[in-house]
Short mmCIF file of N, CA and C in Angstrom, two decimals:
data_model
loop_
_atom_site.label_atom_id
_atom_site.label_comp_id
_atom_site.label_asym_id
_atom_site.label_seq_id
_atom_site.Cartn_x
_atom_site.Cartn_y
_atom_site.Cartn_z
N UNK A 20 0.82 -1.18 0.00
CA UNK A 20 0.00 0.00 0.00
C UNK A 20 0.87 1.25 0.00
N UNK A 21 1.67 1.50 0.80
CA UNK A 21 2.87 2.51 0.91
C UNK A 21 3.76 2.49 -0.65
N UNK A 22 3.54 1.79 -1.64
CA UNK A 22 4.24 1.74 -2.78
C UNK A 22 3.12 1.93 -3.85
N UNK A 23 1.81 1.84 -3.64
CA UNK A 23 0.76 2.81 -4.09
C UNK A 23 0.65 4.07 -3.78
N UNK A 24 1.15 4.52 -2.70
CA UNK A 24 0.71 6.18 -1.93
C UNK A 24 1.99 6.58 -2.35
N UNK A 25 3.39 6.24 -2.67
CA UNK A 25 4.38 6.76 -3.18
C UNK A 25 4.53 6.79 -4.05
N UNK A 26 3.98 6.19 -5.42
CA UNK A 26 3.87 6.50 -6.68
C UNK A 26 2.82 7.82 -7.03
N UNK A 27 1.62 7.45 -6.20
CA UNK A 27 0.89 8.21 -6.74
C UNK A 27 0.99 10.20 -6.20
N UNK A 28 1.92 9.90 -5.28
CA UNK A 28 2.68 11.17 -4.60
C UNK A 28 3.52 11.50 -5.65
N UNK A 29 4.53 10.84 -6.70
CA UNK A 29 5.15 11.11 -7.42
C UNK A 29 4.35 11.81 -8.27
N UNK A 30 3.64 11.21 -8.90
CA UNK A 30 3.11 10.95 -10.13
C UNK A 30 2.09 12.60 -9.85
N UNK A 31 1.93 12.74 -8.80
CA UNK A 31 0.97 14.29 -8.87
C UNK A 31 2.07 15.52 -8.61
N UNK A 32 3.24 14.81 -8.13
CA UNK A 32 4.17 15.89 -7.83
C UNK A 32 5.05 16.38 -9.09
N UNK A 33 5.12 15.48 -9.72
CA UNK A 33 5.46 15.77 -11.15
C UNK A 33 4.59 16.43 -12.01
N UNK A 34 3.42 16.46 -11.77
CA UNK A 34 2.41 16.78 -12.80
C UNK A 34 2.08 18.25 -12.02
N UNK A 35 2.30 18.39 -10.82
CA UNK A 35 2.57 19.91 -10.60
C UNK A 35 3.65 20.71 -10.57
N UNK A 36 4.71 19.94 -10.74
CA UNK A 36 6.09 20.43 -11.22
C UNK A 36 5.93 21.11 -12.72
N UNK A 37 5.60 20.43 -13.44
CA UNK A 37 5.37 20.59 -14.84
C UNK A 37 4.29 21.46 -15.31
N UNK A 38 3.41 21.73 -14.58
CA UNK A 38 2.04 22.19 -15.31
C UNK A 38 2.62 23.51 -14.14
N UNK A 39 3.05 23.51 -13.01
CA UNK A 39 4.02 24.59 -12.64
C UNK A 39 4.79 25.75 -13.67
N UNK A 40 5.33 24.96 -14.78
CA UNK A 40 6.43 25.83 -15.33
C UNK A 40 5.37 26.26 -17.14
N UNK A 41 4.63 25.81 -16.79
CA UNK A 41 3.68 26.20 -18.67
C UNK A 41 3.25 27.60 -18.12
N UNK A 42 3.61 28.42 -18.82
CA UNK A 42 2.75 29.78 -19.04
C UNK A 42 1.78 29.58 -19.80
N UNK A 43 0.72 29.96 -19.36
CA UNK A 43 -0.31 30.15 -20.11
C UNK A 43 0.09 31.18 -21.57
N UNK A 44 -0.36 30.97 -22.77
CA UNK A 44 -0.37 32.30 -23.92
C UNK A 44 -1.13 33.83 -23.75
N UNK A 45 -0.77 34.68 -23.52
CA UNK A 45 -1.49 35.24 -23.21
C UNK A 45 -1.76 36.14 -24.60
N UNK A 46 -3.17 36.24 -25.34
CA UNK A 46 -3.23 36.89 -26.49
C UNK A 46 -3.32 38.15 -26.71
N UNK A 47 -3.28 38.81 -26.01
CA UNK A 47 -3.52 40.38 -25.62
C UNK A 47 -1.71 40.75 -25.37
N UNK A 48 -1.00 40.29 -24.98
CA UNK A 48 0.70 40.92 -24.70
C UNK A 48 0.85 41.18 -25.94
N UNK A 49 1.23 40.47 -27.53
CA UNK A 49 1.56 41.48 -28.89
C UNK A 49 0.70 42.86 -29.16
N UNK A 50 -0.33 42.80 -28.57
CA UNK A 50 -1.37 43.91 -29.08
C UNK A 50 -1.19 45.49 -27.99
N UNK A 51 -0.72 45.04 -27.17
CA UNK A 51 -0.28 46.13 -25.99
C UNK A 51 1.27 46.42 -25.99
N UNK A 52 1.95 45.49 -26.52
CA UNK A 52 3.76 46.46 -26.19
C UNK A 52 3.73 47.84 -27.32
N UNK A 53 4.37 48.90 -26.19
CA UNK A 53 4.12 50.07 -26.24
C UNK A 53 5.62 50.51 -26.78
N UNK A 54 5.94 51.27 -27.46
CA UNK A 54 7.21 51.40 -27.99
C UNK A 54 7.61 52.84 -27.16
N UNK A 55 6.46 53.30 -26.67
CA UNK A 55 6.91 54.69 -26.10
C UNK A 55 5.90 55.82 -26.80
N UNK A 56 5.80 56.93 -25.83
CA UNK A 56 4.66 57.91 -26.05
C UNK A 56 4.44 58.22 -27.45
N UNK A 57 3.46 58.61 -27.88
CA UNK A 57 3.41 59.18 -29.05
C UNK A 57 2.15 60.95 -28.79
N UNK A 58 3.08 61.55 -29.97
CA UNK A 58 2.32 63.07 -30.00
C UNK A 58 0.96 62.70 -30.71
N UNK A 59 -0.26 63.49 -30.23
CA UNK A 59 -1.31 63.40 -30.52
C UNK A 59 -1.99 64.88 -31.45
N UNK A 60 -2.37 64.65 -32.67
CA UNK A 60 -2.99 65.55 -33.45
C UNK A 60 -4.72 65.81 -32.83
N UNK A 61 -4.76 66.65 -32.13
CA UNK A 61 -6.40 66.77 -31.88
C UNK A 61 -7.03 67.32 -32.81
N UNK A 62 -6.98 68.94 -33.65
CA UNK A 62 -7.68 69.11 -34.73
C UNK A 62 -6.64 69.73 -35.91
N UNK A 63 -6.81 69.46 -36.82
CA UNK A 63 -5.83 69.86 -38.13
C UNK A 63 -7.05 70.71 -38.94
N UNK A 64 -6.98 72.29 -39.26
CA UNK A 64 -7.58 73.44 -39.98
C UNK A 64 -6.72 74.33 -40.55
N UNK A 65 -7.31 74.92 -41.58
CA UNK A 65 -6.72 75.54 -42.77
C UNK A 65 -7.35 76.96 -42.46
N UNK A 66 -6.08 77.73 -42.58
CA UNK A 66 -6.57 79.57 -42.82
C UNK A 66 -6.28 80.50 -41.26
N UNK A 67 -7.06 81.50 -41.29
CA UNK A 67 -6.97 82.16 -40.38
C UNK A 67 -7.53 82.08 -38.36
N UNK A 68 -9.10 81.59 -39.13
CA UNK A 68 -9.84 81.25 -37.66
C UNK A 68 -10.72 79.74 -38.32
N UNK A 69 -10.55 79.64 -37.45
CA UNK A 69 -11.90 78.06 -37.60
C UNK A 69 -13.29 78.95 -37.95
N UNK A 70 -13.94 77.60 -38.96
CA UNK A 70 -15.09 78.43 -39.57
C UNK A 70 -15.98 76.85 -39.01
N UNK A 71 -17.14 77.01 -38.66
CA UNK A 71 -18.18 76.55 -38.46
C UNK A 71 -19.36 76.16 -39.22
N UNK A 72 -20.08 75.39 -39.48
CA UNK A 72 -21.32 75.01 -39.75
C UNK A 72 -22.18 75.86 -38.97
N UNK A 73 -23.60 75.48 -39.62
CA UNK A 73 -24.40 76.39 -38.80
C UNK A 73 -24.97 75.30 -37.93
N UNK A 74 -24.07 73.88 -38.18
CA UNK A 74 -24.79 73.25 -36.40
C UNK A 74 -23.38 72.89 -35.83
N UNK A 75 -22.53 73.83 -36.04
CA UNK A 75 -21.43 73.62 -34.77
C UNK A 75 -20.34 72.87 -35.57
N UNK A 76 -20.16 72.26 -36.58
CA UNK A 76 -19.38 71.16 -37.12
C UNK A 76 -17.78 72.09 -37.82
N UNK A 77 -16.77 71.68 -36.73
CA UNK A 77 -15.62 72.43 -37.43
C UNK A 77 -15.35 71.98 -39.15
N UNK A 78 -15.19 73.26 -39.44
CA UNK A 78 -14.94 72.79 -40.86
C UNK A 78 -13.18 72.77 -41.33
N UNK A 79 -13.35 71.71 -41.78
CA UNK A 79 -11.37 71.95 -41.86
C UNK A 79 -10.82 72.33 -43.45
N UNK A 80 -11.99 72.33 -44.14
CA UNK A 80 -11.35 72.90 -45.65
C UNK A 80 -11.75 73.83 -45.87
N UNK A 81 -10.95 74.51 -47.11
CA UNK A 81 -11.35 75.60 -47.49
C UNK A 81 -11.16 76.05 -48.81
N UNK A 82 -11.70 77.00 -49.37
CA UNK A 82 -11.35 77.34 -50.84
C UNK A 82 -10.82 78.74 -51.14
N UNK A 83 -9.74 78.77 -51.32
CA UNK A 83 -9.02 79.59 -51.93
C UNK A 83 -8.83 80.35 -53.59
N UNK A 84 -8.12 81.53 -53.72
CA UNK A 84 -7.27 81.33 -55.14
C UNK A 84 -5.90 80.60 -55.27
N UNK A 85 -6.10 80.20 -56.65
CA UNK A 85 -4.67 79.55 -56.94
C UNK A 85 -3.27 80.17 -56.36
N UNK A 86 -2.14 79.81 -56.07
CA UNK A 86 -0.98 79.90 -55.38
C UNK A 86 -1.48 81.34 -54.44
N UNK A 87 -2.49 81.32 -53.09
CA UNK A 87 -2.56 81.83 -52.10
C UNK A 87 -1.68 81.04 -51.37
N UNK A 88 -1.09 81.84 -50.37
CA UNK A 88 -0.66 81.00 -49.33
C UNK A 88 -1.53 81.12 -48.23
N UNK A 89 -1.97 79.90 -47.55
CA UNK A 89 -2.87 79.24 -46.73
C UNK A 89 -2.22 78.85 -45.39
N UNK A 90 -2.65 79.29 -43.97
CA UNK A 90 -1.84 78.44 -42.95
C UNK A 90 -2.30 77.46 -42.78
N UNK A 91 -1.47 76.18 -42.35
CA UNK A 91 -2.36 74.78 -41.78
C UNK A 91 -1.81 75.13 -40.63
N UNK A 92 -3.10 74.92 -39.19
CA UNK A 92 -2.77 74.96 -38.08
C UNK A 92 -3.00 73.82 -37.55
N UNK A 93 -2.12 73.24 -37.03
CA UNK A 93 -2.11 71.98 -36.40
C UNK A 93 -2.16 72.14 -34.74
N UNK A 94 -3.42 71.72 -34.32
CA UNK A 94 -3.26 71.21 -32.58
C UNK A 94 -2.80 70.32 -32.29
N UNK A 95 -2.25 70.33 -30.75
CA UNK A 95 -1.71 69.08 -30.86
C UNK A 95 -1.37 69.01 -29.25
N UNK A 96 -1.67 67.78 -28.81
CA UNK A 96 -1.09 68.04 -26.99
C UNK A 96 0.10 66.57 -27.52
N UNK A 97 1.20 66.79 -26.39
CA UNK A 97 2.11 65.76 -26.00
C UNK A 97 2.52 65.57 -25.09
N UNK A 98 3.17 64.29 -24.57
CA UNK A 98 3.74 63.98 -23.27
C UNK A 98 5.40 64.09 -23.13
N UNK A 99 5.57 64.24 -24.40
CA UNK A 99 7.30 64.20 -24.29
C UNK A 99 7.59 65.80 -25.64
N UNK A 100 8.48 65.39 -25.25
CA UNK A 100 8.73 67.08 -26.80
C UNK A 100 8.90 66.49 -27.60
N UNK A 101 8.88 67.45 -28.86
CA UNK A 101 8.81 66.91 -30.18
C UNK A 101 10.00 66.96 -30.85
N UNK A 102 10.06 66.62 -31.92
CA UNK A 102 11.20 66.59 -32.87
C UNK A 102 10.74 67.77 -34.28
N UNK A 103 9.45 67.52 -34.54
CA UNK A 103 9.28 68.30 -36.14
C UNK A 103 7.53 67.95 -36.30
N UNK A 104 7.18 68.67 -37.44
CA UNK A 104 5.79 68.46 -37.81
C UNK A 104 6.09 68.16 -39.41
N UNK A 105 5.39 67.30 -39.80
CA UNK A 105 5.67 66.99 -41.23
C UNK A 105 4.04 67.16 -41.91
N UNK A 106 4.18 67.85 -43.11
CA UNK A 106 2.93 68.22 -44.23
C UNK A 106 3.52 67.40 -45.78
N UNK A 107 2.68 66.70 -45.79
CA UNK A 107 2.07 65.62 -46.92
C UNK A 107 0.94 66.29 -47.44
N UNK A 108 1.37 66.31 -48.98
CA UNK A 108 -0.22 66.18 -49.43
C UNK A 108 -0.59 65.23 -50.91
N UNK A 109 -1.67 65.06 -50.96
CA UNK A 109 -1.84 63.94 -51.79
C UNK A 109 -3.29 64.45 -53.02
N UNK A 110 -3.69 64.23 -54.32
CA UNK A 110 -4.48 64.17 -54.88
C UNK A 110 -6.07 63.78 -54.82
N UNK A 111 -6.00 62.94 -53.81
CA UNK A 111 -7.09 62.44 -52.65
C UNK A 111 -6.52 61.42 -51.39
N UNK A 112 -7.47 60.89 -50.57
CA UNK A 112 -7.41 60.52 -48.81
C UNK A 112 -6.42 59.22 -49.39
N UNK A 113 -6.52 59.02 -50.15
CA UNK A 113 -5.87 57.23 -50.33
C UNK A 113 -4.85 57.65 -51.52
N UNK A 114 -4.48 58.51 -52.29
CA UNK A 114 -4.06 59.21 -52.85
C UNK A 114 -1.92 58.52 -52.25
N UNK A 115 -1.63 58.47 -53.39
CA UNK A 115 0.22 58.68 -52.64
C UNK A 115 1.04 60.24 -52.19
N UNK A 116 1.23 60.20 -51.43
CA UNK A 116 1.58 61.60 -50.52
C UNK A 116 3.03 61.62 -50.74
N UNK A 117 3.42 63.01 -50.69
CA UNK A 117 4.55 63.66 -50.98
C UNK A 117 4.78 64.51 -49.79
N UNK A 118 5.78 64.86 -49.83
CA UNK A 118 6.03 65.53 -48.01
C UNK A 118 6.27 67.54 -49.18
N UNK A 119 5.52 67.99 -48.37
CA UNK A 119 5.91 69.32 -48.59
C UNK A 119 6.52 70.20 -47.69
N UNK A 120 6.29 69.89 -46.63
CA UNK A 120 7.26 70.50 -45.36
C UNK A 120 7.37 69.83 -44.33
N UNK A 121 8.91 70.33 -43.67
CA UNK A 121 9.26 70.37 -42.87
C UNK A 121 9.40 70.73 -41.47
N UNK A 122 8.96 70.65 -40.42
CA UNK A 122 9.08 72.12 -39.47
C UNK A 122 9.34 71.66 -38.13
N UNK A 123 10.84 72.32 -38.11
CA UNK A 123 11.20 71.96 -36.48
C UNK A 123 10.34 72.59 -35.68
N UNK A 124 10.48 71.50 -34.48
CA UNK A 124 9.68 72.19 -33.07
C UNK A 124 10.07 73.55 -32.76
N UNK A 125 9.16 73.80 -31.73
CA UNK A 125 9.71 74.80 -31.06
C UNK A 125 9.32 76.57 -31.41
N UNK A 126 8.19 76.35 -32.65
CA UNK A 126 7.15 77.00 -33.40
C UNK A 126 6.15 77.17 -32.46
N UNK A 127 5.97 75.91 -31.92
CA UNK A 127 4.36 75.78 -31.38
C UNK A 127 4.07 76.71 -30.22
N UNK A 128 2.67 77.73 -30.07
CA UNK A 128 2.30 78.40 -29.06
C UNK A 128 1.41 77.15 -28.48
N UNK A 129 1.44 78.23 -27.22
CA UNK A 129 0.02 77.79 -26.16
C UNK A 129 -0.98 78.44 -26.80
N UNK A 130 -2.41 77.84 -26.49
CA UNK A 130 -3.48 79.06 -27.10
C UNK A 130 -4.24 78.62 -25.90
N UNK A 131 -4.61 79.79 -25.36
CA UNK A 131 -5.30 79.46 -23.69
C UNK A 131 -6.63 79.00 -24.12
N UNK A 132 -7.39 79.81 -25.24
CA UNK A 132 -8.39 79.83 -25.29
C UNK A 132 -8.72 78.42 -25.77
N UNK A 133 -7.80 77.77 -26.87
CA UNK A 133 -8.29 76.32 -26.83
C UNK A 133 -7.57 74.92 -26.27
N UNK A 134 -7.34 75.78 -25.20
CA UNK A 134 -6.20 74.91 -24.01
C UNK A 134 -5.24 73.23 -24.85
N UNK A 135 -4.76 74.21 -25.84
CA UNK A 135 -4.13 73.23 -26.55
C UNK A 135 -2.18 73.43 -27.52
N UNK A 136 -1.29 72.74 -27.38
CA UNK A 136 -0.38 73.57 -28.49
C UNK A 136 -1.21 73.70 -30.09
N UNK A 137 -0.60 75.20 -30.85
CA UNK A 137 -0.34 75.09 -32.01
C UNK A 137 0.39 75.59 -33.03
N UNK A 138 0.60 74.70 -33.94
CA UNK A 138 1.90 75.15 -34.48
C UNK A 138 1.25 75.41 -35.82
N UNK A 139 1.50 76.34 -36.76
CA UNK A 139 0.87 77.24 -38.08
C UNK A 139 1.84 77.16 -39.21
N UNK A 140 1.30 76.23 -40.71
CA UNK A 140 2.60 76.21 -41.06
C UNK A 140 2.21 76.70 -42.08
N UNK A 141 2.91 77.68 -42.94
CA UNK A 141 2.18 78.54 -44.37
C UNK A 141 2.38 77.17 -45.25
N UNK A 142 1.51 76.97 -46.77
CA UNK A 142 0.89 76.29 -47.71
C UNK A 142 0.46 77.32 -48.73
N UNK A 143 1.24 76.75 -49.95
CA UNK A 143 0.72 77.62 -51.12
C UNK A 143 0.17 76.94 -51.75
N UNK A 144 -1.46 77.27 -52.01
CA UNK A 144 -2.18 76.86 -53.00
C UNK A 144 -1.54 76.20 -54.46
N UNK A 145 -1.90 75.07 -54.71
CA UNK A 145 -1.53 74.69 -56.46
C UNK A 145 -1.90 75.55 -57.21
N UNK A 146 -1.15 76.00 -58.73
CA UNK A 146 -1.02 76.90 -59.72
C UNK A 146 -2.63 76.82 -60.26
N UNK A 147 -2.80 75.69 -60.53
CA UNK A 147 -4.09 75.47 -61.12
C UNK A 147 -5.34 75.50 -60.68
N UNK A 148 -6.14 76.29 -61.73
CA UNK A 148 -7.55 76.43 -60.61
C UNK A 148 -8.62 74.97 -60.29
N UNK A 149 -9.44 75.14 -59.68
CA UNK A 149 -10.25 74.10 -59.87
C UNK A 149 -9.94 73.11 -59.36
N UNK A 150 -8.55 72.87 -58.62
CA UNK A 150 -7.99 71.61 -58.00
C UNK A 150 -7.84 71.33 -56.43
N UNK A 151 -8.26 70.04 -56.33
CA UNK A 151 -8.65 69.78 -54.87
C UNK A 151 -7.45 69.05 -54.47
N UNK A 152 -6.53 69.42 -53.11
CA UNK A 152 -5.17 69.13 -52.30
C UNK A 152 -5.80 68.93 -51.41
N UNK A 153 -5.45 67.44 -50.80
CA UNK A 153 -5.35 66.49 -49.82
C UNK A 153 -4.49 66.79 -48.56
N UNK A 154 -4.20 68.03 -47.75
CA UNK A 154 -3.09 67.92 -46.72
C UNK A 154 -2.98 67.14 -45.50
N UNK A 155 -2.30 66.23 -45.11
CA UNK A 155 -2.06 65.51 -44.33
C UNK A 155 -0.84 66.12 -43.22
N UNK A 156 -0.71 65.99 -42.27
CA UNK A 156 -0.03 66.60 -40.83
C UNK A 156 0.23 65.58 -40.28
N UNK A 157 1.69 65.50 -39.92
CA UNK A 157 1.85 64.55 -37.85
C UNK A 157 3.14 64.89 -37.43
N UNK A 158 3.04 64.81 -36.51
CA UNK A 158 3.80 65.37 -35.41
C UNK A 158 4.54 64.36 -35.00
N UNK A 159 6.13 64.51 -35.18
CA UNK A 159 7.32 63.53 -34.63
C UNK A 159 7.93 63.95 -33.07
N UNK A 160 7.64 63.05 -32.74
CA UNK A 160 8.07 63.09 -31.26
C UNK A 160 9.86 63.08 -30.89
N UNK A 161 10.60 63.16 -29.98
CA UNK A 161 11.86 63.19 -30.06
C UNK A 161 12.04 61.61 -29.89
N UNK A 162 11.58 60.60 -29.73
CA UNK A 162 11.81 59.38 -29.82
C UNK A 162 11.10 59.12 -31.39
N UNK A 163 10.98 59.48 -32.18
CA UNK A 163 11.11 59.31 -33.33
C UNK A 163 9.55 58.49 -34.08
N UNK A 164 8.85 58.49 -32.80
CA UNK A 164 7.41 58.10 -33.21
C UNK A 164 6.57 58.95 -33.57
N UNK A 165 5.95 58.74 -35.10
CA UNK A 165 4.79 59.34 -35.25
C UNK A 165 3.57 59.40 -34.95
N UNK A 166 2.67 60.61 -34.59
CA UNK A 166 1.55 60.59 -34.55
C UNK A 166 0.89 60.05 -35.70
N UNK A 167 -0.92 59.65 -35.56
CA UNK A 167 -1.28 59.09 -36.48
C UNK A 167 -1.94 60.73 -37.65
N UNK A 168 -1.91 60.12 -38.24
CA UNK A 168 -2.36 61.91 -39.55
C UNK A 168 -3.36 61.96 -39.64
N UNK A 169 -3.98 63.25 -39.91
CA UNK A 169 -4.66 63.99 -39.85
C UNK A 169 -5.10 64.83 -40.93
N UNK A 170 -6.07 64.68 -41.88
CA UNK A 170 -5.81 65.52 -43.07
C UNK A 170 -7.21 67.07 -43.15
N UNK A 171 -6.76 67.33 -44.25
CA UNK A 171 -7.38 68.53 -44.17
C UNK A 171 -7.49 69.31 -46.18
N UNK A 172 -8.77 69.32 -46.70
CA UNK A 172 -8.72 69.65 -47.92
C UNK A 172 -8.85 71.29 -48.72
N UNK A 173 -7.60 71.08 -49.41
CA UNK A 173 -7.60 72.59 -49.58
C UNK A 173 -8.23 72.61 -51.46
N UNK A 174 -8.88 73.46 -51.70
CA UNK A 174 -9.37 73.62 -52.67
C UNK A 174 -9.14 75.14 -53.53
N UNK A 175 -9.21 75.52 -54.85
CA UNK A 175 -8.63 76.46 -55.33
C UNK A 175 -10.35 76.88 -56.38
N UNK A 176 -10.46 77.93 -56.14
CA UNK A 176 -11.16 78.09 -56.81
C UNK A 176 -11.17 78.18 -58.50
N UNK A 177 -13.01 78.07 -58.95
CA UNK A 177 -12.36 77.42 -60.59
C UNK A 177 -12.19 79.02 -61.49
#
């Protein structure tokens, strides 16, 4: 009997030894590693002041004449400082994008009134009338991560 109760002492002590050392998979750890903060675009608008709908709806495009220069103002809050703001623009949303500027940090105001940074970057309208520009914005952080973009359509009158 004692050579029944000592096997079967083995035989569970092993099987909690072992089922001891299995990690479970956990499927959620690839979907959460974090590479480090990233800068956040809250609203991306074109021109002087934000223009409105008549039910409140910011409007972010606008129509111009051909080669006006246009500001894109980019908001933006972050947790770490930045590196630069980069302007893409493209022919339409899915369109292949071209970088048109550049712009080190260190541009950006406070604006109390919309308790947010922003940084204003001039844009010259395309030569041609009648044509609709795709501008896209994001903000590089000093760890070298981008925000996700943000676009904004500039239009030229015909």
């Amino acid at each position: 009997m004692k050579k029944y109760i000592k096997a079967v002492f083995a035989i569970l002590s092993a099987t909690f030894l072992l089922t001891g050392c299995y990690k479970e998979p956990d499927l959620f750890e690839d979907l959460l590693v974090s590479n480090g903060k990233v800068p956040q675009i809250s609203v991306l608008w074109l021109g002087d002041k934000k223009v409105f709908s008549a039910a409140g709806v910011l409007q972010p495009g606008i129509t111009v004449d051909s080669t006006t220069t246009v500001m894109v103002n980019v908001e933006f809050t972050s947790e770490i400082p930045l590196k630069e703001f980069k302007l893409y623009s493209a022919a339409t949303t899915t369109g292949t994008q071209t970088l048109i500027s550049t712009t080190p940090a260190g541009t950006q105001k406070y604006d109390q009134e919309l308790r947010n940074y922003v940084v204003k970057i001039p844009v010259t309208a395309p030569k041609s009338k009648n044509t609709t520009l795709v501008i896209f914005a994001e903000a590089i952080g000093d760890n070298s991560l981008a925000s996700t973009q943000k676009n904004v359509t500039l239009k030229t009158k015909p």
